[in-house]
Amino acid sequence: MTITRDQLESALNELLRPAAFQDYCPNGLQVEGRAEVKTLVTGVTACQALLEAAIALQADAVLVHHGWFWKGEPAVLTGMRRRRVATALAHDLSLFAYHLPLDAHPELGNNATLARELDWQVTGGLQAQAELADSIGQVGTCAPMSGAAMAAHLAARLGREPLHVPGRAAQISTLAWCTGGAQGYIDQAIAAGVDAYVTGEVSEQTVHTAREHGLHFFAAGHHATERYGVQAVGNWLADEFSLDVRFVDIDNPA
């Protein structure tokens, strides 16, 4: 089935509510391509390899978590940025990107889908003052296991060995998580009183914070933890509009 680009944009905006978030990039349609969409490629990041894969699949549009035009980047189209934009324009590809809205969605977002992938039960939002639908991270419970067992569980399910900073609890049964580069939310995990915090990346100071608070900390990979939300949204679009949706996983060890 074919839908219009505008219909796709409207459906995504209604689903993911970008206006509810203050973000570091524009959410929604970032590059306007052809007016009709039959084939949609989804992926984590709008890198050159993903664009080329979309072209090979004769896609009309691309949907990603990490798009373009981030705050603080040079406001010029040169080098890598020029090549990416030129590729999209030359092939009339639309680019849709949703960053924080895709992290936060309570059913299809990165954090919700990561919880299902890892058999965790969501009990609330990591940002205690926010409704679950607006919280970037989540808190919940898991089957009790040691820190080493949790590291092995993450490695088995995500296909990447995590960095583990051991904590005080002999058994992890409560935890907080936020996918991607959310190591800075460790203070909120500590305030939540959980046994462990799981995210994608680690900073030097994160290790000291985890050690000194006795919190198990796991850096399970930015890309590895953020593969599932965009797939879930793609599957929703396929069901809702009978679109041909293809997820392309561009390997990234970070």
Short mmCIF file of C-alpha atoms in Angstrom, two decimals:
data_model
loop_
_atom_site.label_atom_id
_atom_site.label_comp_id
_atom_site.label_asym_id
_atom_site.label_seq_id
_atom_site.Cartn_x
_atom_site.Cartn_y
_atom_site.Cartn_z
CA MET A 1 0.00 0.00 0.00
CA THR A 2 1.07 3.58 -0.65
CA ILE A 3 0.43 6.55 1.66
CA THR A 4 1.46 10.13 1.26
CA ARG A 5 4.51 11.60 2.95
CA ASP A 6 2.23 14.01 4.79
CA GLN A 7 0.07 11.15 6.08
CA LEU A 8 3.16 9.38 7.35
CA GLU A 9 4.40 12.52 9.08
CA SER A 10 1.01 13.11 10.69
CA ALA A 11 0.79 9.52 11.94
CA LEU A 12 4.29 9.62 13.43
CA ASN A 13 3.72 12.97 15.11
CA GLU A 14 0.46 11.78 16.62
CA LEU A 15 2.11 8.58 17.87
CA LEU A 16 5.35 10.05 19.24
CA ARG A 17 4.22 13.55 20.34
CA PRO A 18 7.43 15.47 19.52
CA ALA A 19 6.00 18.78 20.76
CA ALA A 20 6.04 17.38 24.31
CA PHE A 21 9.85 17.25 24.41
CA GLN A 22 12.66 19.78 24.47
CA ASP A 23 15.26 18.08 22.32
CA TYR A 24 18.70 18.60 20.81
CA CYS A 25 17.53 18.23 17.21
CA PRO A 26 14.40 18.71 15.10
CA ASN A 27 11.98 15.80 15.45
CA GLY A 28 9.82 14.75 12.53
CA LEU A 29 10.43 15.30 8.83
CA GLN A 30 14.03 16.51 8.44
CA VAL A 31 14.42 16.15 4.66
CA GLU A 32 11.48 16.24 2.25
CA GLY A 33 11.50 13.55 -0.43
CA ARG A 34 8.91 12.17 -2.82
CA ALA A 35 5.26 12.76 -2.05
CA GLU A 36 4.24 9.09 -1.80
CA VAL A 37 5.67 6.36 0.41
CA LYS A 38 5.38 2.66 -0.35
CA THR A 39 8.65 1.34 1.09
CA LEU A 40 10.11 2.63 4.35
CA VAL A 41 13.55 1.74 5.69
CA THR A 42 14.14 2.03 9.44
CA GLY A 43 17.46 2.19 11.25
CA VAL A 44 19.20 3.60 14.29
CA THR A 45 21.26 6.36 12.66
CA ALA A 46 20.97 8.21 9.35
CA CYS A 47 24.52 7.38 8.30
CA GLN A 48 25.71 7.06 4.71
CA ALA A 49 25.56 3.26 4.85
CA LEU A 50 21.88 3.33 5.87
CA LEU A 51 21.05 5.76 3.06
CA GLU A 52 22.76 3.52 0.52
CA ALA A 53 20.92 0.48 1.85
CA ALA A 54 17.63 2.38 1.52
CA ILE A 55 18.44 3.27 -2.08
CA ALA A 56 19.27 -0.36 -2.85
CA LEU A 57 15.90 -1.38 -1.41
CA GLN A 58 14.18 1.30 -3.52
CA ALA A 59 12.83 2.97 -0.39
CA ASP A 60 10.84 6.18 -0.50
CA ALA A 61 11.62 7.26 3.05
CA VAL A 62 13.91 6.52 5.98
CA LEU A 63 12.94 6.59 9.66
CA VAL A 64 15.68 6.79 12.31
CA HIS A 65 16.36 7.57 15.95
CA HIS A 66 19.50 9.61 15.26
CA GLY A 67 18.89 12.08 12.48
CA TRP A 68 20.69 15.27 11.47
CA PHE A 69 21.00 18.97 12.41
CA TRP A 70 22.04 18.57 16.06
CA LYS A 71 22.48 21.57 18.32
CA GLY A 72 26.11 22.65 18.51
CA GLU A 73 27.08 21.17 15.14
CA PRO A 74 28.54 23.47 12.48
CA ALA A 75 25.69 25.04 10.51
CA VAL A 76 27.30 24.31 7.15
CA LEU A 77 26.85 21.44 4.72
CA THR A 78 30.39 20.32 3.95
CA GLY A 79 32.20 17.00 3.89
CA MET A 80 30.27 14.12 5.46
CA ARG A 81 27.14 16.20 6.11
CA ARG A 82 27.04 17.43 2.50
CA ARG A 83 27.41 13.87 1.16
CA ARG A 84 24.59 12.58 3.31
CA VAL A 85 22.18 15.38 2.44
CA ALA A 86 23.14 15.24 -1.24
CA THR A 87 22.44 11.50 -1.31
CA ALA A 88 18.97 11.96 0.16
CA LEU A 89 18.11 14.79 -2.22
CA ALA A 90 19.50 13.06 -5.29
CA HIS A 91 17.33 10.01 -4.65
CA ASP A 92 14.26 11.92 -3.44
CA LEU A 93 14.41 10.19 -0.05
CA SER A 94 12.46 11.62 2.86
CA LEU A 95 14.20 11.47 6.23
CA PHE A 96 12.16 11.22 9.42
CA ALA A 97 13.95 11.31 12.77
CA TYR A 98 12.66 11.09 16.35
CA HIS A 99 15.12 11.31 19.20
CA LEU A 100 13.72 11.80 22.74
CA PRO A 101 10.14 11.04 21.62
CA LEU A 102 11.32 7.61 20.48
CA ASP A 103 13.13 7.03 23.77
CA ALA A 104 10.09 7.88 25.83
CA HIS A 105 7.11 6.19 24.16
CA PRO A 106 5.67 3.90 26.87
CA GLU A 107 4.97 0.99 24.51
CA LEU A 108 7.08 1.39 21.36
CA GLY A 109 9.97 3.48 22.65
CA ASN A 110 13.58 2.41 23.11
CA ASN A 111 13.25 1.97 26.87
CA ALA A 112 9.97 0.07 26.74
CA THR A 113 11.17 -2.28 24.01
CA LEU A 114 14.52 -2.85 25.73
CA ALA A 115 12.62 -3.89 28.86
CA ARG A 116 10.63 -6.46 26.88
CA GLU A 117 13.80 -7.73 25.19
CA LEU A 118 15.40 -8.28 28.60
CA ASP A 119 12.32 -9.56 30.48
CA TRP A 120 12.13 -6.58 32.84
CA GLN A 121 8.86 -5.32 34.31
CA VAL A 122 8.27 -1.56 34.14
CA THR A 123 6.97 0.02 37.35
CA GLY A 124 7.39 3.71 36.51
CA GLY A 125 9.43 6.47 34.98
CA LEU A 126 13.02 7.26 35.91
CA GLN A 127 12.14 10.95 36.12
CA ALA A 128 9.93 10.77 39.18
CA GLN A 129 8.18 14.06 38.48
CA ALA A 130 7.13 13.00 34.97
CA GLU A 131 4.34 10.79 33.73
CA LEU A 132 5.59 7.49 32.29
CA ALA A 133 4.76 8.68 28.76
CA ASP A 134 7.03 11.71 29.23
CA SER A 135 9.89 10.08 31.15
CA ILE A 136 13.01 9.45 29.09
CA GLY A 137 14.09 6.51 31.29
CA GLN A 138 12.25 3.83 33.23
CA VAL A 139 12.47 1.90 36.50
CA GLY A 140 11.33 -1.61 37.19
CA THR A 141 12.07 -5.10 38.45
CA CYS A 142 13.71 -8.24 37.15
CA ALA A 143 14.19 -11.83 38.23
CA PRO A 144 16.81 -11.69 41.01
CA MET A 145 20.31 -12.31 39.68
CA SER A 146 23.90 -11.46 40.51
CA GLY A 147 25.75 -8.66 38.79
CA ALA A 148 27.75 -11.20 36.79
CA ALA A 149 24.54 -12.95 35.73
CA MET A 150 23.03 -9.63 34.63
CA ALA A 151 26.14 -8.89 32.55
CA ALA A 152 25.83 -12.30 30.90
CA HIS A 153 22.10 -11.74 30.30
CA LEU A 154 22.78 -8.40 28.59
CA ALA A 155 25.51 -9.93 26.45
CA ALA A 156 23.32 -12.85 25.38
CA ARG A 157 20.29 -10.74 24.47
CA LEU A 158 22.06 -7.70 22.95
CA GLY A 159 25.03 -9.42 21.30
CA ARG A 160 27.58 -7.17 22.98
CA GLU A 161 29.64 -7.58 26.15
CA PRO A 162 28.67 -4.81 28.57
CA LEU A 163 30.98 -2.88 30.84
CA HIS A 164 29.99 -3.75 34.43
CA VAL A 165 30.89 -1.73 37.49
CA PRO A 166 30.01 -4.05 40.42
CA GLY A 167 27.70 -2.71 43.10
CA ARG A 168 26.75 -3.53 46.67
CA ALA A 169 23.69 -5.74 46.14
CA ALA A 170 24.42 -9.47 46.01
CA GLN A 171 21.26 -9.92 43.92
CA ILE A 172 19.83 -7.37 41.50
CA SER A 173 16.04 -7.26 41.62
CA THR A 174 15.31 -3.55 41.07
CA LEU A 175 16.84 -1.45 38.35
CA ALA A 176 16.62 1.69 36.27
CA TRP A 177 17.53 2.06 32.62
CA CYS A 178 17.81 4.63 29.88
CA THR A 179 19.11 3.68 26.46
CA GLY A 180 21.90 5.38 24.55
CA GLY A 181 24.14 8.07 26.00
CA ALA A 182 22.30 8.46 29.29
CA GLN A 183 25.09 7.87 31.78
CA GLY A 184 24.34 11.34 33.14
CA TYR A 185 21.03 10.02 34.53
CA ILE A 186 22.87 7.88 37.07
CA ASP A 187 22.00 10.37 39.84
CA GLN A 188 18.31 9.81 39.14
CA ALA A 189 18.85 6.06 39.36
CA ILE A 190 20.57 6.52 42.72
CA ALA A 191 17.67 8.68 43.93
CA ALA A 192 15.27 5.92 42.87
CA GLY A 193 17.02 3.54 45.26
CA VAL A 194 17.50 0.72 42.75
CA ASP A 195 20.15 -2.01 42.77
CA ALA A 196 21.43 -1.34 39.23
CA TYR A 197 21.43 1.17 36.41
CA VAL A 198 21.70 0.16 32.74
CA THR A 199 22.44 2.52 29.87
CA GLY A 200 24.39 2.54 26.63
CA GLU A 201 27.54 4.53 27.35
CA VAL A 202 29.90 5.31 30.21
CA SER A 203 31.94 8.38 31.16
CA GLU A 204 34.99 8.41 33.40
CA GLN A 205 33.15 9.98 36.30
CA THR A 206 30.27 7.51 36.01
CA VAL A 207 32.46 4.70 37.31
CA HIS A 208 33.38 6.62 40.46
CA THR A 209 29.76 7.63 41.08
CA ALA A 210 28.59 4.02 40.78
CA ARG A 211 31.35 2.68 43.02
CA GLU A 212 30.88 5.27 45.74
CA HIS A 213 27.12 4.71 45.88
CA GLY A 214 27.35 0.92 45.69
CA LEU A 215 25.26 0.84 42.50
CA HIS A 216 25.70 -1.84 39.87
CA PHE A 217 26.29 0.01 36.59
CA PHE A 218 26.15 -1.48 33.10
CA ALA A 219 27.13 0.24 29.84
CA ALA A 220 25.57 -2.10 27.30
CA GLY A 221 26.23 -0.13 24.10
CA HIS A 222 24.57 2.96 22.64
CA HIS A 223 23.63 1.26 19.38
CA ALA A 224 22.88 -2.09 21.00
CA THR A 225 20.34 -0.61 23.40
CA GLU A 226 18.60 1.55 20.78
CA ARG A 227 17.83 -0.95 18.01
CA TYR A 228 14.37 -1.92 19.21
CA GLY A 229 12.26 1.24 19.35
CA VAL A 230 12.56 2.14 15.68
CA GLN A 231 11.77 -1.47 14.76
CA ALA A 232 8.64 -1.39 16.92
CA VAL A 233 7.46 1.86 15.33
CA GLY A 234 8.20 0.42 11.89
CA ASN A 235 6.14 -2.68 12.69
CA TRP A 236 3.30 -0.44 13.91
CA LEU A 237 3.37 1.50 10.64
CA ALA A 238 3.41 -1.73 8.62
CA ASP A 239 0.33 -2.97 10.47
CA GLU A 240 -1.47 0.37 10.42
CA PHE A 241 -0.89 1.28 6.77
CA SER A 242 0.24 -1.99 5.11
CA LEU A 243 3.54 -0.33 4.26
CA ASP A 244 6.56 -2.31 3.17
CA VAL A 245 8.91 -1.62 6.12
CA ARG A 246 12.49 -2.93 6.26
CA PHE A 247 14.79 -2.58 9.27
CA VAL A 248 18.47 -2.29 8.36
CA ASP A 249 20.96 -2.80 11.18
CA ILE A 250 24.22 -0.99 10.41
CA ASP A 251 26.62 -2.60 12.86
CA ASN A 252 28.19 -0.25 15.38
CA PRO A 253 30.25 -1.50 18.34
CA ALA A 254 29.82 1.75 20.29
#
